[in-house]
Amino acid sequence: MNAKFAGVDAETSSISFKDININLDNTDVNGVSFALKALNSGQVDVDGTFNININVANNNNWIYGVLSQNQGTVNLKDTNIVFTNNEKTGGEVGLYSNNSNIAIDGNLTILNSDSSNSQNYAIFVTNNGQVTSSNSLTYIDGNLRATSNGMIDLTMSENSYWQGKSTIASDGVVNIDMNKTRWDMNNTSTLTNLTANQSNIKFLSSPNNFFTLTTQNLSGTDNTFNMNTDLGSISSTVNSNGERIGTAGVNGDLLVISGNNTATNNTLIVNNNGSAATQGNEVLQIVSTAPNNQGDFHLSSAVEAGGYQYGLRQTTDPTKNGWELFSTGITSSTAKAAVNSYFNVSYLLSYIDNQTLLQRMGELRGGEGKQGSFWMRAYGGKLNSFSGQKLDGFDMNYAGTQLGIDKQLQLSSGDLYLGLMASYVKADPDYKAGSGTAKSVSTGGYLTYLDNNGFYFDTVLKYTNIRNKFSVRDTQNNSVQGHTQSNGYGVSFEFGRQFKLGKSNFYIEPQFQLAYQYQDGDKASATNGLEIKMDDYDSVLGRASGIVGYKMTDSKNLQLNLYAKTGVVQEFAGDTSYRLNGSKEKFSFNGAWFDNGIGVNAKINNRHNIYGELDYATGHRFDKIQASIGYRLNF
């Protein structure tokens, strides 16, 4: 059936159909129009498929798919009502019941042309009117409204979908029974009874426009509620517990169960928000319940807001009932990766690049070079267990190369080396929730003096550029990336003296080293909106070590030096800070660790040096294992 403004009209009469299709071309009509109407005790029965297609354009009045009032009755089976076009100024209603009954015993589809329009309704009941559905596969893109004792009672079967809101006024009733159904709630809604099983209710809210879902009673099991918050918008002052208390329904979405709550295993999915300007002390109620009826709620995962993680607990305020988000004191996975990437990775790359003279160039004593030397070395290892503070769960594999060339000056008291060096290190950091890459390039110079009496000192000046990238998964398995870059400058002073033990081939060598490193600050903008600003820092490392070695000469062409070392390294500075969306956190590298190793140096023909070392360090902040091998040519 094709019509302009009116389709089937049953007024004071009864009409029955098997299947019916009504196409209403409602263009340029300035009056109330409908596809099907039942008035004044009139009745329409459709014992088959009922399809309504309404083209809405240039209409400044109400348009109805099914209009029933004054004790009209409409009984439908499979029903499809579709509004197209929205060039109008009036409203549209799929099913309208005013002091009448509309019953659907079959599948139900209602598609409003624009469900966000406040004048559009999928279902509208008033004055004791009723709309009911029985175990229907339901697809609704539109709003529900019940006023003046009107009642909407929908049972949605498996795989049903609803997008829209529900409003109640003047003792209206809206009962929703959902089974494996999804509801995308696009505005604040009110229900009378919500029965949900294995269903998902998603709050389609946004910052500064959060929604509240209020239901008198909640029952069912295994449901999820997707909610949004902006914990960074909480502006209250800190209370006696050091917390800032948000306003429920203002700083985030809110679920209110005003009456009986028997639902079990309710999962709350509170979306992560990396851009939130949190301070790590916020509290926000997201579920409000009647006294002594908090129900069973839990988070699907920790919530990441800004640079911090939040958990769920029952409300601690005795004047409130329900559940609230609170800071766990744990830094977010993104913040951990970013700060680890900059501070820990940069610090450790500088540390492992700042080697001892013996590691860098091997044994210099006893060579016959008169002009200088060329040397190169390769090393690799692993650092892990960077413990303490908020940045635990970090380890890093690395590999590097160094090379240098120097000029040897022979003095009456000993030999002086003036050289240039360069190094490259590549590292692969691993975090609890992801990984990264880091590259360090250094250039510098050194001055080394070996006295004839066994004393030596070594000075190194260098410039370092470090680039880091990280890629992690947040608590909701979202991928987050970011990168940092910084420049640094360092100087190292090392001295010691070798003492031969009697006439034997054994010797001991105490060593001392002081290394200063400055690393400038940087800012990382993670893809989830988190802004991390790292301050610059100073590092002052002091090392006191001792070596016990044994030298043996097979012939003039081969000299071996075997040694073992042990010592302690202490960080005397290393205090710095970083900011997570403006929230300041302190950080310190201060600590000590033991540094142990064994090594060998082989001189061949007094011109070729092959040397290697295996090191192990363990301490307050991290553990390290490293192997290195090098070659030096005297010329």
XYZ file of C-alpha atoms in Angstrom:
635
model
C 0.000 0.000 0.000
C 1.259 3.457 -0.959
C -0.127 6.548 0.747
C 0.583 10.239 1.300
C -0.350 10.917 4.917
C -2.642 8.039 6.030
C -2.492 4.275 5.639
C -4.725 1.779 7.470
C -7.384 3.436 9.636
C -9.379 1.271 12.076
C -11.739 3.547 14.024
C -14.428 1.697 16.013
C -13.890 -1.305 13.764
C -11.689 -4.389 13.476
C -9.334 -5.121 10.592
C -7.166 -8.191 10.029
C -4.234 -8.789 7.671
C -1.907 -11.672 6.878
C 1.022 -9.630 5.558
C 1.034 -5.945 4.828
C 3.484 -3.388 3.430
C 2.773 0.317 3.829
C 4.893 2.968 2.101
C 4.138 6.470 3.315
C 5.634 9.265 1.211
C 5.229 12.023 3.748
C 6.701 14.875 1.707
C 5.292 18.394 1.978
C 2.479 17.343 4.337
C 1.651 19.813 7.094
C -0.457 17.717 9.412
C -0.527 14.586 11.555
C 0.039 11.486 9.476
C 0.222 7.757 10.170
C 0.766 4.397 8.533
C -1.648 2.499 10.783
C -4.214 3.845 13.242
C -6.591 2.194 15.738
C -8.967 4.567 17.574
C -12.027 4.391 19.787
C -11.921 0.654 20.525
C -10.837 -0.104 16.972
C -8.578 -3.124 16.498
C -5.955 -4.163 13.953
C -4.506 -7.695 13.833
C -1.589 -8.561 11.570
C -0.872 -12.294 11.544
C 2.236 -12.082 9.414
C 4.927 -9.605 8.454
C 4.179 -5.927 8.895
C 6.477 -3.477 7.056
C 6.213 0.311 7.276
C 8.477 2.644 5.295
C 7.986 6.353 5.845
C 9.812 9.032 3.876
C 9.882 12.152 6.045
C 10.500 15.538 4.418
C 9.176 19.068 4.882
C 6.653 18.083 7.551
C 6.130 20.315 10.570
C 3.843 17.965 12.496
C 3.903 14.521 14.089
C 4.296 11.370 12.016
C 3.383 7.941 13.423
C 4.149 4.444 12.262
C 1.436 2.906 14.474
C -0.991 5.237 16.264
C -3.359 3.714 18.826
C -5.476 5.729 21.231
C -8.800 5.785 23.054
C -8.772 2.050 23.858
C -7.541 0.974 20.474
C -5.833 -2.401 20.134
C -3.062 -3.441 17.763
C -1.677 -7.002 17.656
C 1.419 -7.520 15.499
C 3.803 -10.294 14.592
C 7.111 -9.503 12.847
C 7.178 -5.717 12.614
C 9.530 -3.383 10.755
C 9.112 0.394 10.930
C 11.665 2.530 9.090
C 11.793 6.320 8.848
C 14.033 7.785 6.152
C 15.151 11.363 5.559
C 14.957 13.882 8.377
C 14.227 17.183 6.649
C 11.372 18.070 8.956
C 10.436 20.175 11.955
C 7.936 17.812 13.571
C 8.504 14.587 15.482
C 8.232 10.934 14.538
C 7.058 7.966 16.592
C 7.317 4.312 15.621
C 4.735 2.954 18.091
C 2.403 5.348 19.925
C -0.091 4.154 22.529
C -2.460 6.554 24.311
C -4.848 4.696 26.606
C -4.511 1.736 24.247
C -2.574 -1.510 23.782
C 0.034 -2.462 21.199
C 1.413 -5.999 21.440
C 4.239 -7.494 19.364
C 4.578 -11.269 19.276
C 7.530 -11.581 16.922
C 10.610 -9.712 15.790
C 10.632 -5.940 16.122
C 12.623 -3.344 14.174
C 12.162 0.417 14.577
C 14.587 2.808 12.922
C 14.117 6.514 13.529
C 15.662 8.824 10.961
C 17.624 10.538 13.759
C 17.582 8.976 17.231
C 19.445 11.968 18.690
C 16.474 14.234 17.883
C 14.569 14.849 21.123
C 11.240 14.778 19.224
C 11.808 11.346 17.730
C 10.713 8.221 19.575
C 10.765 4.584 18.699
C 8.044 3.989 21.314
C 5.894 6.555 23.173
C 3.171 5.583 25.682
C 0.926 7.823 27.783
C -2.359 7.817 29.711
C -2.216 4.124 30.694
C -1.210 3.141 27.179
C 0.906 0.002 26.797
C 3.424 -1.405 24.330
C 4.665 -4.931 25.001
C 6.879 -7.371 23.166
C 7.373 -11.055 23.894
C 10.837 -12.578 23.430
C 11.439 -10.544 20.294
C 14.593 -10.305 18.253
C 14.687 -6.536 18.582
C 16.545 -3.849 16.667
C 15.697 -0.320 17.777
C 17.440 2.885 16.793
C 15.341 5.351 18.735
C 14.141 6.531 22.126
C 11.548 5.222 24.583
C 9.223 7.429 26.619
C 6.533 6.528 29.157
C 4.337 9.145 30.841
C 1.112 9.299 32.833
C 1.002 5.634 33.900
C 1.892 4.414 30.440
C 3.977 1.241 30.292
C 6.619 -0.093 27.923
C 7.538 -3.728 28.530
C 10.078 -5.160 26.075
C 11.683 -8.586 26.139
C 14.717 -8.604 23.850
C 16.013 -11.984 22.773
C 19.558 -12.997 21.952
C 21.486 -10.739 19.503
C 19.081 -7.837 19.907
C 20.315 -4.232 19.711
C 19.029 -0.905 20.962
C 20.501 2.546 20.501
C 18.720 5.369 22.268
C 17.545 6.627 25.623
C 14.616 5.969 27.939
C 12.683 8.662 29.800
C 9.913 8.347 32.385
C 7.508 11.008 33.663
C 4.325 11.079 35.763
C 4.394 7.457 36.981
C 5.320 5.968 33.639
C 6.901 2.510 33.559
C 9.667 1.129 31.335
C 10.635 -2.506 31.834
C 13.488 -3.939 29.777
C 14.423 -7.616 29.747
C 17.676 -8.165 27.806
C 19.289 -11.469 26.947
C 22.676 -11.310 25.206
C 21.669 -7.882 23.993
C 23.572 -4.659 23.460
C 22.227 -1.246 24.420
C 24.116 1.840 23.256
C 22.734 4.481 25.598
C 23.132 7.867 23.900
C 21.758 10.030 26.708
C 20.757 9.972 30.366
C 18.065 7.320 30.838
C 15.552 6.077 33.386
C 14.060 2.592 33.674
C 11.711 0.967 36.137
C 13.027 -2.574 35.942
C 16.132 -3.771 34.115
C 16.635 -7.497 33.789
C 19.808 -8.295 31.898
C 21.683 -11.513 31.250
C 25.014 -11.639 29.428
C 24.234 -8.229 27.965
C 26.228 -5.076 27.357
C 25.123 -1.537 28.178
C 27.412 1.103 26.732
C 27.301 4.756 27.794
C 27.905 6.799 24.614
C 28.996 9.808 26.631
C 31.836 12.266 26.201
C 33.796 14.647 28.451
C 31.563 17.428 29.789
C 28.519 15.390 28.754
C 28.352 12.326 30.967
C 25.218 10.192 31.342
C 23.345 8.651 34.246
C 21.370 5.418 33.987
C 18.771 5.097 36.750
C 16.760 1.946 37.317
C 14.585 1.112 40.270
C 15.498 -2.565 40.187
C 18.345 -4.486 38.599
C 18.479 -8.254 38.180
C 20.278 -10.830 36.045
C 23.884 -11.939 35.733
C 27.098 -11.660 33.712
C 26.535 -8.168 32.327
C 28.978 -5.438 31.336
C 28.582 -1.688 31.644
C 30.900 0.418 29.453
C 31.402 3.793 31.127
C 33.470 6.943 30.714
C 35.044 9.328 33.201
C 37.232 12.401 33.294
C 39.014 12.069 36.608
C 41.231 14.976 35.634
C 38.237 17.323 35.841
C 37.862 16.743 39.600
C 38.656 20.103 41.149
C 37.848 19.510 44.808
C 40.450 20.124 47.470
C 42.347 17.276 49.065
C 40.584 15.718 52.080
C 42.158 14.384 55.262
C 42.948 11.109 53.482
C 44.872 12.901 50.758
C 42.103 12.262 48.207
C 40.198 14.550 45.872
C 36.524 13.519 45.757
C 34.674 13.885 42.444
C 30.987 14.527 41.878
C 29.044 11.443 40.803
C 27.413 11.919 37.417
C 29.411 15.106 36.747
C 32.994 13.883 36.496
C 31.902 10.648 34.882
C 29.025 8.334 34.012
C 26.862 6.991 36.816
C 24.732 3.870 37.304
C 21.985 4.309 39.911
C 19.969 1.376 41.338
C 17.482 3.029 43.659
C 15.692 -0.127 44.793
C 16.474 -3.826 44.768
C 19.740 -5.020 43.249
C 20.028 -8.779 42.791
C 22.247 -8.765 39.692
C 25.443 -10.803 40.026
C 28.839 -10.696 38.350
C 28.459 -7.170 36.957
C 31.556 -6.052 35.059
C 32.374 -2.367 34.721
C 34.507 -1.370 31.755
C 35.625 2.182 32.494
C 37.416 3.431 29.413
C 41.027 4.509 29.796
C 41.733 8.194 29.279
C 45.392 9.034 28.824
C 44.744 12.764 28.361
C 43.096 13.183 31.796
C 45.004 15.665 33.970
C 44.971 13.434 37.049
C 47.179 13.707 40.111
C 46.928 10.118 41.303
C 44.650 10.856 44.278
C 41.161 11.064 42.736
C 38.041 9.236 43.953
C 34.791 9.084 41.944
C 31.571 7.189 42.616
C 30.295 5.442 39.475
C 27.635 3.135 40.973
C 25.010 4.306 43.460
C 22.840 1.753 45.265
C 20.310 1.581 48.044
C 21.705 1.077 51.589
C 22.968 -2.442 52.315
C 22.361 -3.444 48.710
C 25.624 -2.655 46.943
C 25.469 -5.731 44.723
C 28.295 -7.460 42.927
C 30.489 -5.212 40.753
C 34.069 -5.440 39.564
C 36.319 -3.865 36.948
C 37.299 -5.701 33.803
C 40.781 -4.222 34.263
C 42.490 -1.437 36.146
C 41.507 1.969 34.794
C 44.253 4.182 33.375
C 43.516 7.895 33.651
C 46.358 10.266 32.856
C 49.521 8.717 34.225
C 47.914 6.647 36.999
C 45.902 3.481 37.561
C 42.598 3.276 39.420
C 40.735 0.402 41.014
C 37.179 -0.194 42.275
C 36.009 -0.382 45.881
C 32.812 0.067 47.844
C 32.229 3.677 48.814
C 34.135 4.792 51.894
C 31.922 7.807 52.617
C 29.286 6.647 55.167
C 26.732 8.971 53.557
C 26.998 7.159 50.216
C 26.271 3.633 49.015
C 27.705 1.908 45.982
C 31.058 1.674 44.263
C 33.805 4.167 43.507
C 37.035 4.454 41.560
C 40.148 5.177 43.608
C 43.835 5.588 42.915
C 45.886 2.436 43.457
C 49.135 4.380 43.649
C 50.418 2.571 40.558
C 51.709 4.428 37.516
C 49.980 3.641 34.216
C 51.634 1.277 31.753
C 52.148 4.169 29.323
C 53.736 6.393 31.955
C 55.985 3.550 33.082
C 57.162 2.893 29.539
C 57.716 6.584 28.758
C 59.610 7.368 31.951
C 61.546 4.113 31.832
C 62.338 4.830 28.194
C 63.796 8.206 29.046
C 65.222 7.966 32.544
C 66.170 4.343 33.055
C 67.201 3.568 29.502
C 69.147 6.811 29.083
C 70.802 6.428 32.473
C 71.795 2.819 31.912
C 73.005 3.403 28.365
C 75.279 6.150 29.678
C 76.457 3.869 32.459
C 77.361 0.920 30.250
C 78.998 3.227 27.697
C 81.192 4.705 30.433
C 83.565 1.763 30.789
C 86.854 1.427 32.627
C 90.187 1.862 30.910
C 90.892 -1.875 31.067
C 87.536 -2.702 29.463
C 87.947 -0.054 26.801
C 91.523 -0.545 25.626
C 92.831 -3.635 27.372
C 96.240 -3.762 29.063
C 98.360 -0.830 27.856
C 101.532 -1.713 29.783
C 104.324 -3.538 28.036
C 103.516 -2.676 24.437
C 106.172 -1.597 21.982
C 104.100 0.883 19.991
C 105.855 4.203 19.600
C 103.283 6.260 17.688
C 99.920 5.263 19.114
C 97.202 2.695 18.693
C 93.889 1.897 17.054
C 91.365 -0.110 19.022
C 87.818 -1.395 18.796
C 85.600 -3.457 21.020
C 82.159 -5.031 21.038
C 80.036 -5.772 24.049
C 76.557 -6.935 24.935
C 74.504 -7.842 27.927
C 71.283 -7.563 29.860
C 70.009 -5.313 32.627
C 66.935 -6.201 34.653
C 65.014 -5.847 37.906
C 65.037 -2.076 37.984
C 63.269 -2.125 41.309
C 61.577 0.287 43.637
C 59.552 3.450 43.136
C 56.708 3.328 40.614
C 58.737 2.069 37.659
C 59.440 -1.587 38.369
C 59.113 -4.329 35.821
C 61.885 -3.298 33.441
C 64.682 -5.174 31.685
C 66.849 -4.464 28.671
C 69.093 -6.375 26.293
C 71.800 -4.310 24.643
C 74.752 -4.513 22.287
C 77.355 -1.892 21.494
C 80.584 -1.119 19.697
C 83.381 1.324 20.486
C 86.410 2.354 18.531
C 89.183 4.858 18.969
C 92.542 6.050 17.798
C 95.230 7.813 19.782
C 98.632 9.402 19.677
C 101.254 8.094 22.086
C 103.695 10.539 23.659
C 106.684 8.989 25.415
C 107.725 10.926 28.476
C 110.647 10.281 30.773
C 108.271 9.247 33.553
C 105.833 7.247 31.461
C 103.540 7.220 28.411
C 100.764 9.688 27.555
C 97.926 8.841 25.156
C 95.741 11.482 23.483
C 92.837 9.952 21.595
C 89.443 10.255 19.979
C 86.667 7.722 20.358
C 83.130 6.992 19.224
C 80.543 4.462 20.305
C 77.144 3.121 19.290
C 74.746 1.166 21.498
C 71.413 -0.380 20.553
C 69.077 -1.643 23.239
C 65.752 -3.452 23.354
C 63.913 -2.550 26.566
C 61.097 -4.795 27.729
C 58.309 -3.554 29.977
C 55.541 -5.464 31.699
C 53.120 -4.365 28.995
C 55.291 -3.860 25.927
C 58.713 -3.150 24.534
C 60.824 -0.484 22.942
C 64.029 0.392 21.146
C 66.848 2.705 22.124
C 69.918 3.980 20.309
C 72.856 5.854 21.777
C 75.613 7.545 19.781
C 78.598 9.036 21.590
C 81.708 10.886 20.498
C 84.526 12.134 22.648
C 88.153 12.217 23.529
C 90.435 10.772 26.163
C 93.750 11.451 27.853
C 95.518 8.513 29.471
C 98.797 8.503 31.381
C 100.759 5.421 32.520
C 103.625 6.056 34.904
C 106.662 3.830 34.983
C 106.001 3.056 38.667
C 102.591 1.444 37.886
C 100.362 4.462 38.550
C 97.866 5.537 35.882
C 95.042 7.953 35.318
C 92.455 8.146 32.553
C 90.176 11.047 31.635
C 87.282 10.814 29.148
C 85.107 13.620 27.773
C 82.100 12.723 25.646
C 78.860 13.917 24.060
C 75.885 11.529 23.809
C 72.654 11.543 21.845
C 69.998 9.025 22.910
C 66.786 8.218 21.034
C 64.078 6.030 22.536
C 60.822 4.571 21.280
C 58.252 2.587 23.223
C 55.175 0.582 22.312
C 52.980 -0.797 25.071
C 49.509 -2.145 25.717
C 47.450 -0.395 28.344
C 45.245 -2.239 30.814
C 42.506 -2.543 28.165
C 44.899 -3.864 25.503
C 44.971 -0.608 23.536
C 48.237 0.003 21.698
C 50.125 3.131 22.813
C 53.332 4.496 21.300
C 55.690 7.364 21.981
C 59.288 8.467 21.640
C 61.913 10.626 23.357
C 65.238 12.152 22.440
C 67.867 13.826 24.575
C 71.454 15.008 24.578
C 74.018 14.492 27.295
C 77.537 15.431 28.275
C 79.881 13.526 30.510
C 83.352 13.399 31.996
C 85.103 10.529 33.747
C 88.240 10.446 35.916
C 89.871 7.123 36.727
C 93.152 6.367 38.504
C 94.887 3.437 40.111
C 98.194 1.710 40.614
C 99.445 -1.763 39.937
C 101.546 -3.497 42.619
C 103.539 -6.625 41.938
C 103.382 -9.186 44.719
C 107.002 -9.996 45.454
C 108.835 -11.852 42.761
C 105.758 -13.769 41.665
C 103.660 -13.114 38.597
C 100.703 -12.038 40.745
C 99.720 -8.433 41.183
C 97.003 -6.302 42.741
C 95.594 -3.065 41.401
C 93.291 -0.740 43.372
C 91.176 1.498 41.112
C 89.018 4.548 41.667
C 86.713 6.276 39.228
C 84.440 9.316 39.367
C 82.063 9.879 36.420
C 79.722 12.822 35.924
C 76.901 12.780 33.365
C 74.382 15.502 32.506
C 71.283 14.528 30.489
C 68.879 17.202 29.316
C 65.111 16.906 29.655
C 62.556 15.958 27.044
C 58.828 15.692 26.453
C 56.969 12.636 25.168
C 53.488 12.806 23.670
C 51.984 9.328 23.786
C 49.337 8.356 21.254
C 46.735 7.917 24.020
C 46.948 11.617 24.929
C 49.322 11.335 27.882
C 51.923 14.109 27.991
C 55.101 13.188 29.864
C 57.676 15.879 30.619
C 61.001 14.645 31.920
C 63.332 17.042 33.722
C 67.068 17.001 33.165
C 69.263 15.201 35.652
C 72.835 14.902 36.899
C 74.569 11.649 37.658
C 77.717 11.338 39.786
C 78.997 7.773 39.925
C 81.851 6.781 42.195
C 83.610 3.433 41.862
C 86.138 1.749 44.133
C 87.481 -1.555 42.827
C 90.311 -3.982 43.290
C 91.926 -6.323 40.782
C 93.916 -9.474 41.454
C 95.787 -10.663 38.389
C 98.380 -13.080 37.104
C 100.735 -12.359 34.220
C 102.624 -15.013 32.346
C 104.880 -14.939 29.343
C 105.064 -17.963 27.081
C 107.609 -16.264 24.871
C 108.352 -12.803 23.677
C 105.580 -13.255 21.153
C 102.812 -14.039 23.656
C 101.952 -12.464 27.005
C 98.832 -13.361 28.981
C 97.184 -11.378 31.750
C 94.413 -13.108 33.697
C 92.514 -11.185 36.338
C 89.468 -11.015 38.575
C 87.951 -7.846 39.937
C 85.396 -6.739 42.461
C 84.184 -3.380 43.626
C 81.307 -1.159 44.557
C 79.645 1.615 42.553
C 77.688 4.392 44.260
C 75.366 6.980 42.728
C 75.786 10.227 44.650
C 73.269 12.341 42.705
C 70.509 11.237 40.342
C 67.564 13.098 41.898
C 65.128 14.405 39.303
C 61.408 14.574 38.495
C 58.852 14.124 35.751
C 55.309 15.314 35.084
C 52.335 13.257 33.916
C 49.869 15.669 32.299
C 51.280 18.275 34.661
C 51.252 16.115 37.809
C 54.753 16.099 39.284
C 56.442 12.896 40.399
C 59.890 12.576 41.959
C 62.481 10.132 40.743
C 65.930 9.104 41.933
C 68.724 6.903 40.671
C 70.473 7.026 44.034
C 71.760 3.665 45.123
C 74.745 1.338 45.114
C 75.712 -1.951 43.516
C 78.553 -4.434 43.439
C 80.521 -4.819 40.223
C 82.425 -8.065 39.664
C 84.208 -9.606 36.723
C 86.900 -11.785 35.235
C 89.013 -10.982 32.199
C 91.927 -11.868 29.999
C 94.361 -9.860 27.892
C 96.667 -11.434 25.311
C 99.571 -9.558 23.708
C 100.892 -11.020 20.504
C 104.224 -9.790 19.154
C 103.824 -6.763 21.429
C 101.668 -5.118 18.787
C 98.380 -6.956 18.825
C 96.162 -7.010 21.868
C 93.092 -9.213 22.172
C 91.149 -8.739 25.369
C 87.819 -9.712 26.866
C 85.863 -9.467 30.085
C 82.770 -10.992 31.672
C 81.024 -8.773 34.237
C 78.205 -9.207 36.692
C 76.683 -6.427 38.790
C 73.955 -6.664 41.388
C 72.552 -3.912 43.515
C 69.756 -1.783 44.851
C 68.350 -0.663 41.507
C 69.297 -3.245 38.887
C 71.328 -6.306 37.961
C 73.666 -6.503 34.993
C 75.503 -9.217 33.100
C 77.827 -8.258 30.250
C 80.426 -9.811 27.981
C 82.933 -7.838 25.896
C 85.787 -8.475 23.519
C 88.249 -6.036 22.010
C 91.275 -5.657 19.767
C 94.030 -3.029 19.844
C 96.803 -2.496 17.348
C 99.936 -0.670 18.479
C 101.818 1.189 15.798
